[in-house]
Short mmCIF file of C-alpha atoms in Angstrom, two decimals:
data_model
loop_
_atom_site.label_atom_id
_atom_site.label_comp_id
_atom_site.label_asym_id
_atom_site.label_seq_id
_atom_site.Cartn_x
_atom_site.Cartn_y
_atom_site.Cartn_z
CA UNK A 1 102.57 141.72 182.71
CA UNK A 2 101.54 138.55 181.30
CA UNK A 3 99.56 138.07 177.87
CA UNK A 4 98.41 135.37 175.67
CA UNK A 5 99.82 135.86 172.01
CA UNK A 6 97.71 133.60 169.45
CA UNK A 7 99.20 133.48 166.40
CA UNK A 8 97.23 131.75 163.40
CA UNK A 9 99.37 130.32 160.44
CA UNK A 10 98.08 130.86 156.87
CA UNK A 11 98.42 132.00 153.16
CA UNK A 12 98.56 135.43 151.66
CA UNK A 13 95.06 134.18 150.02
CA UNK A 14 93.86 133.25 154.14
CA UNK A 15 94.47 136.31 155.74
CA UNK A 16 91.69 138.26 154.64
CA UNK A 17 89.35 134.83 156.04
CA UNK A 18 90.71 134.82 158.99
CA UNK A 19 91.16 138.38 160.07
CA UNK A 20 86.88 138.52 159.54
CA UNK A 21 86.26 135.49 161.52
CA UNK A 22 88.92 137.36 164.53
CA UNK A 23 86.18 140.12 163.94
CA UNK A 24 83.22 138.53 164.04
CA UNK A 25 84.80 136.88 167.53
CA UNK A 26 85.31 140.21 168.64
CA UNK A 27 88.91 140.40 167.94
CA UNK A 28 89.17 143.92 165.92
CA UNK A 29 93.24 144.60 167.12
CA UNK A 30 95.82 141.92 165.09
CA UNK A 31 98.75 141.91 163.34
CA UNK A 32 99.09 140.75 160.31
CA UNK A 33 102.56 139.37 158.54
CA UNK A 34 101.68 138.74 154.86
CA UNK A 35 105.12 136.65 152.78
CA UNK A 36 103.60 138.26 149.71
CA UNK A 37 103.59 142.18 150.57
CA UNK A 38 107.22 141.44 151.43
CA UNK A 39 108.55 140.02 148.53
CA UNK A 40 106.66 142.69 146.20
CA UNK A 41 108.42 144.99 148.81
CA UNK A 42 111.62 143.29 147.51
CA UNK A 43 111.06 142.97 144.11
CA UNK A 44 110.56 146.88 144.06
CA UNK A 45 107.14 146.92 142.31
CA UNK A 46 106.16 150.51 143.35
CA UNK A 47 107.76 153.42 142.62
CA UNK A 48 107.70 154.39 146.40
CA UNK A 49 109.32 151.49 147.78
CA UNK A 50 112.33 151.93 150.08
CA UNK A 51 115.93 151.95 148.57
CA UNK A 52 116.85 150.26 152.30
CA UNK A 53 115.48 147.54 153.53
CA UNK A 54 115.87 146.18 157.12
CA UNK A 55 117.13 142.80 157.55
CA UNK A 56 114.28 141.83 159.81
CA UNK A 57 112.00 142.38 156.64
CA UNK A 58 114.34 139.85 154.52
CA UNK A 59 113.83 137.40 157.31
CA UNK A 60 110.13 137.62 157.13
CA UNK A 61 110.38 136.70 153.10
CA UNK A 62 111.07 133.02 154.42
CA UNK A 63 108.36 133.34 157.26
CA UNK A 64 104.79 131.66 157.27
CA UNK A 65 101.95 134.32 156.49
CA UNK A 66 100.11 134.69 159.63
CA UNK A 67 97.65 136.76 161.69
CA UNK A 68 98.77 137.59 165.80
CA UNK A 69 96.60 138.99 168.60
CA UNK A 70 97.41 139.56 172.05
CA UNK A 71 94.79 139.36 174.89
CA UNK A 72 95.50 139.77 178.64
CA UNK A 73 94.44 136.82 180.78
CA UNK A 74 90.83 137.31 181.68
CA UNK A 75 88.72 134.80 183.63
CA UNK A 76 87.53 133.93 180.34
CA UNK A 77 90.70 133.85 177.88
CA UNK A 78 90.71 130.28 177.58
CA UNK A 79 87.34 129.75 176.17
CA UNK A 80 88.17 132.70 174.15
CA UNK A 81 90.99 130.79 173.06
CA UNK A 82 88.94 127.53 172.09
CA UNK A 83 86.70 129.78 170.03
CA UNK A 84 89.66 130.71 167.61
CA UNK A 85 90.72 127.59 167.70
CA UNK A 86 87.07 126.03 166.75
CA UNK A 87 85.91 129.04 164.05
CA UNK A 88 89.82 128.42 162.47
CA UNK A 89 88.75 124.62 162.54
CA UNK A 90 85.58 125.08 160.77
CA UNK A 91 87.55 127.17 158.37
CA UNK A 92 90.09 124.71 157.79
CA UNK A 93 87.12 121.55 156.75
CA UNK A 94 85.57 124.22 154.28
CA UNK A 95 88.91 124.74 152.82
CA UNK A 96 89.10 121.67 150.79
CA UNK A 97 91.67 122.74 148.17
CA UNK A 98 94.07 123.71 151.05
CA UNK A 99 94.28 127.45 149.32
CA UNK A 100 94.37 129.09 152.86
CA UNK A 101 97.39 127.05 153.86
CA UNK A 102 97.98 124.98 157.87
CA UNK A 103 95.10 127.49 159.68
CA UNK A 104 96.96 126.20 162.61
CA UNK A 105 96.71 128.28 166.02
CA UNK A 106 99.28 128.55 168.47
CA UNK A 107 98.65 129.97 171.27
CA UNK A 108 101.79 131.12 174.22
CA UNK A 109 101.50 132.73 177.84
CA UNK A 110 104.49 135.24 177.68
CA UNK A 111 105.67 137.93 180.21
CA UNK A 112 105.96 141.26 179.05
CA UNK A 113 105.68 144.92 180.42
CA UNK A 114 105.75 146.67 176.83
CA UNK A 115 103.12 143.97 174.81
CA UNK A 116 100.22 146.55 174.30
CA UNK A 117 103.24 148.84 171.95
CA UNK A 118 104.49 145.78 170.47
CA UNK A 119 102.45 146.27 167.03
CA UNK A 120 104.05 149.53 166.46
CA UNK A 121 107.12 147.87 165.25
CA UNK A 122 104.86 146.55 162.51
CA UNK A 123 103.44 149.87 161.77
CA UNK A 124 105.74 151.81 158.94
CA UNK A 125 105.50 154.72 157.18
CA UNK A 126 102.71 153.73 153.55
CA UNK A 127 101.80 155.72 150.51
CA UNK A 128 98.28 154.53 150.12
CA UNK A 129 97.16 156.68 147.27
CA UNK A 130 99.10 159.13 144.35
CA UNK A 131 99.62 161.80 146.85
CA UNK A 132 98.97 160.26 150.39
CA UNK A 133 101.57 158.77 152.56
CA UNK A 134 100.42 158.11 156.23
CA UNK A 135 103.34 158.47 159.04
CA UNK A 136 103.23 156.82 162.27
CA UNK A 137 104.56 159.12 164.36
CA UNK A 138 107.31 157.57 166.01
CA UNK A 139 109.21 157.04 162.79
CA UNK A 140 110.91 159.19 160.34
CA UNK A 141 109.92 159.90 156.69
CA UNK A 142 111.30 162.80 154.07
CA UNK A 143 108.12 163.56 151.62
CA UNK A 144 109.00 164.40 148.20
CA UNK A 145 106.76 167.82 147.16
CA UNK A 146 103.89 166.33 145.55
CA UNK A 147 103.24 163.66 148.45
CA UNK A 148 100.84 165.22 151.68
CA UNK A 149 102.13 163.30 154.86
CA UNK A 150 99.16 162.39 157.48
CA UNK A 151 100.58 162.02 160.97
CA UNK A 152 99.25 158.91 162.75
CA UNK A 153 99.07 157.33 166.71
CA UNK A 154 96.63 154.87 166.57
CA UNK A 155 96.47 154.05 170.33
CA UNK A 156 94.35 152.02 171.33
CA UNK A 157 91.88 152.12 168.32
CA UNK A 158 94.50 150.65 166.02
CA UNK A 159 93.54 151.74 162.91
CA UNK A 160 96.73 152.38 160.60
CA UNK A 161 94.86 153.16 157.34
CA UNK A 162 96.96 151.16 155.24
CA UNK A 163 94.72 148.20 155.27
CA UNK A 164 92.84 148.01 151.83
CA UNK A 165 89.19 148.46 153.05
CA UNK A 166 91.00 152.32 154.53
CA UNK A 167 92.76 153.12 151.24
CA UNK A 168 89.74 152.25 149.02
CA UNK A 169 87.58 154.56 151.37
CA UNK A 170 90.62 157.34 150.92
CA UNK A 171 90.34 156.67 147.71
CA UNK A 172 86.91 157.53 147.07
CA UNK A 173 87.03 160.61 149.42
CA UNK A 174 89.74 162.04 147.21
CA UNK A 175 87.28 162.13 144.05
CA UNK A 176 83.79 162.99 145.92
CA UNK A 177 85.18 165.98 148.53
CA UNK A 178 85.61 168.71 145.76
CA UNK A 179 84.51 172.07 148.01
CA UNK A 180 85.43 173.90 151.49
CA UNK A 181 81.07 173.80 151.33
CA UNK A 182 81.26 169.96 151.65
CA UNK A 183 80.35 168.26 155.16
CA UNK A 184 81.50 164.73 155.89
CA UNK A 185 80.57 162.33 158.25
CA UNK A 186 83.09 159.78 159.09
CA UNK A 187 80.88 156.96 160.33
CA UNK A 188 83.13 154.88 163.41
CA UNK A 189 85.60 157.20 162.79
CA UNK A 190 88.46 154.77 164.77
CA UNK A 191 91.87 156.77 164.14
CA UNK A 192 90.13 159.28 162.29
CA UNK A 193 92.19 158.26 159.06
CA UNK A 194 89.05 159.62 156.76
CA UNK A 195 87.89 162.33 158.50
CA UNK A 196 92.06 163.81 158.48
CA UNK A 197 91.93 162.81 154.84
CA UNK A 198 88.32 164.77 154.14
CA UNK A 199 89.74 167.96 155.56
CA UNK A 200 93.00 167.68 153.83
CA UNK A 201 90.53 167.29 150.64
CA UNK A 202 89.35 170.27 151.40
CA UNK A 203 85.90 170.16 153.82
CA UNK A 204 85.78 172.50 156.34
CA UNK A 205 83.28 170.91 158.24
CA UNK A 206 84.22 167.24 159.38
CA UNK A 207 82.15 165.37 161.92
CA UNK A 208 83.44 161.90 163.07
CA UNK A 209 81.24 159.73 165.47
CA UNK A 210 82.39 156.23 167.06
CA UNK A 211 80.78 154.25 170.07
CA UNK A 212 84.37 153.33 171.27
CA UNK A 213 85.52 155.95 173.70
CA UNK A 214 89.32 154.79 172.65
CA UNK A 215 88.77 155.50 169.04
CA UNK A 216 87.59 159.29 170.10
CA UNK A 217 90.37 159.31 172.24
CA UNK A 218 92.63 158.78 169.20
CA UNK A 219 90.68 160.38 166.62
CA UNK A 220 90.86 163.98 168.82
CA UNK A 221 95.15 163.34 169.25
CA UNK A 222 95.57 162.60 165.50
CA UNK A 223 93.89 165.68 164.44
CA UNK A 224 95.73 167.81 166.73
CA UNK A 225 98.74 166.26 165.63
CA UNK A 226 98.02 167.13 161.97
CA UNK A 227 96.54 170.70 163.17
CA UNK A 228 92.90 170.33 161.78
CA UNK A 229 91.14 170.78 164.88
CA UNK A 230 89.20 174.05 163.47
CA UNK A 231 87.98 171.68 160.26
CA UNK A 232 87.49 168.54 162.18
CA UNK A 233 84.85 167.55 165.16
CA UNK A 234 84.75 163.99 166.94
CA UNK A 235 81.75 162.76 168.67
CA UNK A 236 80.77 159.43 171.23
CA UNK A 237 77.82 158.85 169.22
CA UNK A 238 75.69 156.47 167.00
CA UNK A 239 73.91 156.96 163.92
CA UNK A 240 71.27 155.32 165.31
CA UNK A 241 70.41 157.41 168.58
CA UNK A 242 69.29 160.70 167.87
CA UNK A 243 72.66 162.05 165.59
CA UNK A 244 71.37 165.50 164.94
CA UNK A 245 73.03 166.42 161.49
CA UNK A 246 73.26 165.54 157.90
CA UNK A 247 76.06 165.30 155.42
CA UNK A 248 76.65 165.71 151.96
CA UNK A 249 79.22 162.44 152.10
CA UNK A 250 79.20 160.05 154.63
CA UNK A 251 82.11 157.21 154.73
CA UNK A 252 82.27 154.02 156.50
CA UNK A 253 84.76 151.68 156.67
CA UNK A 254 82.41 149.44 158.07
CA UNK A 255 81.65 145.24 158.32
CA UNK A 256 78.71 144.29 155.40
CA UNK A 257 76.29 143.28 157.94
CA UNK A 258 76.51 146.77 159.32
CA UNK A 259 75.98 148.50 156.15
CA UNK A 260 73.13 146.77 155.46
CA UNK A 261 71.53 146.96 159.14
CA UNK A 262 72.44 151.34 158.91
CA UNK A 263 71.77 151.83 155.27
CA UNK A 264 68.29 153.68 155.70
CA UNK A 265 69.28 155.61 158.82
CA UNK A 266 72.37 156.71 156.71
CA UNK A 267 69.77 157.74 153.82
CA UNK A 268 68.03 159.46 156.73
CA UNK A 269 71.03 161.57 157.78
CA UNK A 270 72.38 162.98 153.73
CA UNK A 271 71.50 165.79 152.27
CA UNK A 272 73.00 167.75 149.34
CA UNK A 273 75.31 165.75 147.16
CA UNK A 274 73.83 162.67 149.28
CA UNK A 275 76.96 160.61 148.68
CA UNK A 276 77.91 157.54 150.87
CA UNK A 277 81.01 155.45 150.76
CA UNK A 278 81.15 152.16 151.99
CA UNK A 279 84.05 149.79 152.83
CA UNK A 280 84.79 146.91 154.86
CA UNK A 281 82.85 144.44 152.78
CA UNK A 282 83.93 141.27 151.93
CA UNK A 283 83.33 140.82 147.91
CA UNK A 284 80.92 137.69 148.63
CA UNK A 285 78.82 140.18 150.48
CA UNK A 286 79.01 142.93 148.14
CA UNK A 287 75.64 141.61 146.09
CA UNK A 288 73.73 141.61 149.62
CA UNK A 289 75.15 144.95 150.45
CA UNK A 290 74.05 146.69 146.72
CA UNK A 291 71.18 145.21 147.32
CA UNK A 292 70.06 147.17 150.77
CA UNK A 293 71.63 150.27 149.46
CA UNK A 294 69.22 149.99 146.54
CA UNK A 295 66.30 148.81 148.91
CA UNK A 296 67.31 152.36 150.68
CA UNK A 297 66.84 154.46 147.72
CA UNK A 298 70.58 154.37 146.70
CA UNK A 299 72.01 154.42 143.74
CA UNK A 300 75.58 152.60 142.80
CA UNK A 301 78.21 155.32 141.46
CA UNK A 302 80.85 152.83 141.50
CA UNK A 303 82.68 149.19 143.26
CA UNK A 304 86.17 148.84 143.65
CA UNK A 305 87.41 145.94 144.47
CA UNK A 306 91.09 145.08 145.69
CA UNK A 307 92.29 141.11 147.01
CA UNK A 308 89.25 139.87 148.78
CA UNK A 309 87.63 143.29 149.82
CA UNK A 310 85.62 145.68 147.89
CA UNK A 311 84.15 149.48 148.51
CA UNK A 312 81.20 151.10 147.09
CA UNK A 313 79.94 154.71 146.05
CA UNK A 314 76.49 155.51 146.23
CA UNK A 315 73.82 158.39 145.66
CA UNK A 316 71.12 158.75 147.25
CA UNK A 317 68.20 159.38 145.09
#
């Protein structure tokens, strides 16, 4: 099979730029190869980090930091193509220090029958939080006693959990899900990273909703793999159109623009603790996004903030 594989030089500081213009494009599946995350990996910074290290990581410590997608070759790839190239373009004129490095796209028409797997090489096993180490499940991993191990097969939803919109969400879920009595909504529920994560928190009622049928898809497999199916329920469904339940938390790892379009029919759909958790958001959005969570009766618990992202807690007043 034949695929186009755009790759889009940059720096560590770029990544986070370009991977929301890819998104605004439509472009929600990439790879990402960051030079910084492997030389912390090298200089041994966590705790955690491997004692071995595969040789094809060292190699990567003298690679460009860059962002890849692959897209088959629709009628329409090429324009497709030119609207990387122009949005990376724009990018690149606004950039006048030069802090997001080249921004240069290539683009290459390649031939091969495995390309939709070929992220999984990327995909290793991550402790994201204290206790929480997520597991692809096509590798191995020995967990010491205190660590919980979430199985994962994104499929076609790609959603590994490691990125740090995902762990700030987990992160939040891990102090706000404190009783069995606790329902959570994981809103676009992707992988089903959070809801797996609620449940493992302790709720015994988990609802996840997402409009993409492959995110359900993959949401349903990774709870069965983990064995939460009597905790955990995923739904092809929008918050929007007629979702007939409330929550007591509701997480979404979601764009800003989205949390601030949902926030009152998210208000509309808590009850109890009335707790959402936001994510996805961009930190030179985060004053617009306070800003309609407060215009929707919210209150701000909390912001955390890590590279260019940020997350927030709210209550519901």
């Amino acid at each position: 099979m034949n695929y186009y594989e755009i790759k889009i030089y940059t720096t560590t500081e770029g990544i986070d730029a370009v991977s929301e213009i890819l998104t605004m494009l439509g472009h929600d599946t990439f790879v990402i190869e960051d030079k910084s995350t492997v030389e912390e990996l090298l200089e041994k910074k966590n705790k955690y980090d491997w004692d071995y290290v595969d040789e094809t990581i060292i190699a990567q410590q003298e690679a460009e930091s860059n962002i890849t997608i692959y897209m088959e070759p629709e009628e329409n790839a090429s324009a497709q193509i030119e609207s990387i190239r122009s949005a990376v373009s724009m990018l690149k004129e606004q950039d006048i220090q030069g802090v997001f490095g080249r921004l240069y796209v290539e683009s290459t028409l390649v031939c091969d029958d495995e390309w939709k797997d070929r992220w999984k090489e990327y995909f290793k096993p991550a402790k994201i939080t204290d206790n929480i180490v997520i597991k692809p499940t096509w590798e191995d991993y020995e967990a010491d006693e205190d660590e919980t191990v979430i199985q994962l097969d994104p499929g076609m939803a790609f959603g590994t959990g490691t990125h740090p919109t995902t762990v700030m969400c987990v992160k939040y879920l891990e102090k706000y899900v404190t009783s069995p009595d606790d329902i959570v909504l994981d809103l676009g529920c992707g992988s089903g990273i959070l809801s797996i994560v609620s449940a493992l928190c302790g709720s015994e009622n988990v609802k996840g909703i997402d409009i993409d049928p492959n995110a359900v898809t993959a949401s349903v497999e990774n709870i069965k793999l983990n064995g939460l199916e009597d905790k955990i329920e995923i739904f092809q469904s929008d918050i929007t159109e007629g979702l007939g339940f409330k929550a007591d938390i509701i997480a979404g790892n979601l764009m800003a623009d989205l949390i601030i379009t949902l926030a009152s029919d998210i208000a509309d759909h808590l009850k109890g603790k009335k707790i959402f958790i936001s994510s996805g958001i961009l930190i030179e959005k985060r004053r617009e996004v306070l800003e309609a969570l407060e215009a929707a009766g919210f209150e701000i618990s909390g912001v955390l903030e890590e590279n260019e992202w940020c997350a927030v807690a709210a209550r519901l007043t």
